[in-house]
Amino acid sequence: MLRSADELLGPALAETLGHLTLADEDAALVKLAERYAAAIDRAAELAAEADAIGEGLDPDDLPGRQRLALLAAKVEGQAVLGNLGPKLLQALAALQATPAARARRRGGGGGDAGPNRLQALREARRT
């Protein structure tokens, strides 16, 4: 099923990433975000296809039932990505491979958090 590009997450993510200044070490996190966006777009496509097949499907239509079962297996694959993606993100954070983790290591906030208010208060107290 074709959908309008305005409905897809992938192109929106690509546009967002194009506006960011990313370091080389952000490549894995960018790839993860791209995989998530593609998986979300694909899941919506699969759901629409399953709806189209399921509508009025004759219970005796074996090829139709097989096609529906194949779609269900593909949807399960999307669920696996949903379960493993956050674990990969945690591993990347543990390796200091996300902008937020690197900012915490330097004593700042996450990504573009700006000045850390607690850190500023501590500095003011020391002087």
CSV table of C-alpha atoms in Angstrom, one decimal:
chain,number,residue,atom,x,y,z
A,1,MET,CA,0.0,0.0,0.0
A,2,LEU,CA,1.4,3.4,-1.0
A,3,ARG,CA,1.1,6.2,1.5
A,4,SER,CA,1.8,9.9,1.3
A,5,ALA,CA,5.4,10.9,2.3
A,6,ASP,CA,3.7,13.3,4.7
A,7,GLU,CA,2.5,10.2,6.7
A,8,LEU,CA,5.9,8.5,6.9
A,9,LEU,CA,8.3,8.8,9.8
A,10,GLY,CA,11.5,8.0,7.8
A,11,PRO,CA,11.6,11.2,5.7
A,12,ALA,CA,10.7,13.3,8.8
A,13,LEU,CA,13.6,11.7,10.7
A,14,ALA,CA,16.0,12.3,7.8
A,15,GLU,CA,15.0,16.0,7.8
A,16,THR,CA,15.5,16.2,11.5
A,17,LEU,CA,18.9,14.5,11.4
A,18,GLY,CA,19.9,16.9,8.5
A,19,HIS,CA,19.5,19.8,10.9
A,20,LEU,CA,21.6,18.3,13.7
A,21,THR,CA,25.4,18.5,14.2
A,22,LEU,CA,26.4,14.9,14.9
A,23,ALA,CA,29.7,13.4,15.7
A,24,ASP,CA,31.1,10.3,14.0
A,25,GLU,CA,30.5,8.3,17.2
A,26,ASP,CA,26.8,9.0,16.8
A,27,ALA,CA,26.6,6.8,13.7
A,28,ALA,CA,25.2,3.7,15.5
A,29,LEU,CA,22.5,5.8,17.3
A,30,VAL,CA,21.5,7.4,14.0
A,31,LYS,CA,21.3,4.0,12.4
A,32,LEU,CA,19.1,2.8,15.3
A,33,ALA,CA,16.8,5.8,14.9
A,34,GLU,CA,16.6,5.1,11.1
A,35,ARG,CA,15.8,1.4,11.8
A,36,TYR,CA,13.0,2.4,14.2
A,37,ALA,CA,11.5,4.9,11.8
A,38,ALA,CA,11.6,2.3,9.0
A,39,ALA,CA,10.1,-0.3,11.3
A,40,ILE,CA,7.3,2.0,12.3
A,41,ASP,CA,6.6,2.9,8.7
A,42,ARG,CA,6.7,-0.8,7.7
A,43,ALA,CA,4.4,-1.8,10.6
A,44,ALA,CA,1.8,0.7,9.5
A,45,GLU,CA,2.0,-0.6,5.9
A,46,LEU,CA,1.7,-4.2,7.1
A,47,ALA,CA,-1.3,-3.3,9.2
A,48,ALA,CA,-3.0,-1.7,6.3
A,49,GLU,CA,-2.2,-4.8,4.1
A,50,ALA,CA,-3.5,-7.2,6.8
A,51,ASP,CA,-6.7,-5.2,7.1
A,52,ALA,CA,-7.2,-5.3,3.3
A,53,ILE,CA,-6.7,-9.1,3.3
A,54,GLY,CA,-8.8,-9.8,6.4
A,55,GLU,CA,-11.8,-7.9,5.1
A,56,GLY,CA,-14.2,-10.4,3.7
A,57,LEU,CA,-11.7,-13.3,3.8
A,58,ASP,CA,-13.5,-16.6,3.2
A,59,PRO,CA,-12.7,-19.1,6.0
A,60,ASP,CA,-12.0,-21.7,3.3
A,61,ASP,CA,-9.5,-19.5,1.4
A,62,LEU,CA,-6.3,-21.3,2.3
A,63,PRO,CA,-4.0,-19.1,0.2
A,64,GLY,CA,-5.5,-16.0,1.8
A,65,ARG,CA,-5.1,-17.4,5.3
A,66,GLN,CA,-1.5,-18.3,4.5
A,67,ARG,CA,-0.8,-14.7,3.3
A,68,LEU,CA,-2.4,-13.4,6.4
A,69,ALA,CA,-0.2,-15.7,8.5
A,70,LEU,CA,2.9,-14.4,6.6
A,71,LEU,CA,1.9,-10.9,7.4
A,72,ALA,CA,1.5,-11.8,11.1
A,73,ALA,CA,5.1,-13.2,11.1
A,74,LYS,CA,6.4,-10.0,9.7
A,75,VAL,CA,4.6,-8.0,12.3
A,76,GLU,CA,6.2,-10.3,14.9
A,77,GLY,CA,9.6,-9.3,13.5
A,78,GLN,CA,8.7,-5.6,14.0
A,79,ALA,CA,7.9,-6.5,17.7
A,80,VAL,CA,11.3,-8.0,18.1
A,81,LEU,CA,12.9,-4.8,16.9
A,82,GLY,CA,10.7,-2.9,19.4
A,83,ASN,CA,12.0,-5.2,22.2
A,84,LEU,CA,15.7,-5.1,21.2
A,85,GLY,CA,16.0,-1.5,20.2
A,86,PRO,CA,15.8,0.0,23.7
A,87,LYS,CA,18.4,-2.6,24.9
A,88,LEU,CA,20.7,-1.5,22.1
A,89,LEU,CA,20.2,2.1,23.1
A,90,GLN,CA,21.1,1.2,26.7
A,91,ALA,CA,24.2,-0.5,25.5
A,92,LEU,CA,25.2,2.5,23.4
A,93,ALA,CA,24.6,4.8,26.4
A,94,ALA,CA,26.8,2.5,28.6
A,95,LEU,CA,29.6,2.8,26.0
A,96,GLN,CA,29.2,6.6,26.1
A,97,ALA,CA,28.0,6.4,22.5
A,98,THR,CA,25.0,8.8,22.8
A,99,PRO,CA,25.1,12.6,23.0
A,100,ALA,CA,23.3,12.5,26.4
A,101,ALA,CA,25.8,10.0,27.9
A,102,ARG,CA,28.8,12.0,26.7
A,103,ALA,CA,27.3,15.2,28.1
A,104,ARG,CA,26.8,13.5,31.5
A,105,ARG,CA,30.4,12.3,31.4
A,106,ARG,CA,31.5,15.9,30.9
A,107,GLY,CA,29.2,17.0,33.7
A,108,GLY,CA,26.5,18.6,31.6
A,109,GLY,CA,23.0,17.7,30.9
A,110,GLY,CA,21.7,15.6,27.9
A,111,GLY,CA,22.3,16.6,24.2
A,112,ASP,CA,21.4,20.2,23.9
A,113,ALA,CA,20.3,20.7,27.5
A,114,GLY,CA,22.2,24.0,27.8
A,115,PRO,CA,23.8,25.1,31.1
A,116,ASN,CA,23.4,22.7,34.0
A,117,ARG,CA,21.8,24.7,36.8
A,118,LEU,CA,23.0,22.4,39.6
A,119,GLN,CA,26.5,22.7,38.4
A,120,ALA,CA,26.2,26.5,38.2
A,121,LEU,CA,25.0,26.6,41.8
A,122,ARG,CA,27.9,24.5,43.0
A,123,GLU,CA,30.3,26.8,41.2
A,124,ALA,CA,28.7,29.8,42.8
A,125,ARG,CA,28.9,28.2,46.2
A,126,ARG,CA,32.7,27.5,45.8
A,127,THR,CA,33.4,31.2,45.0
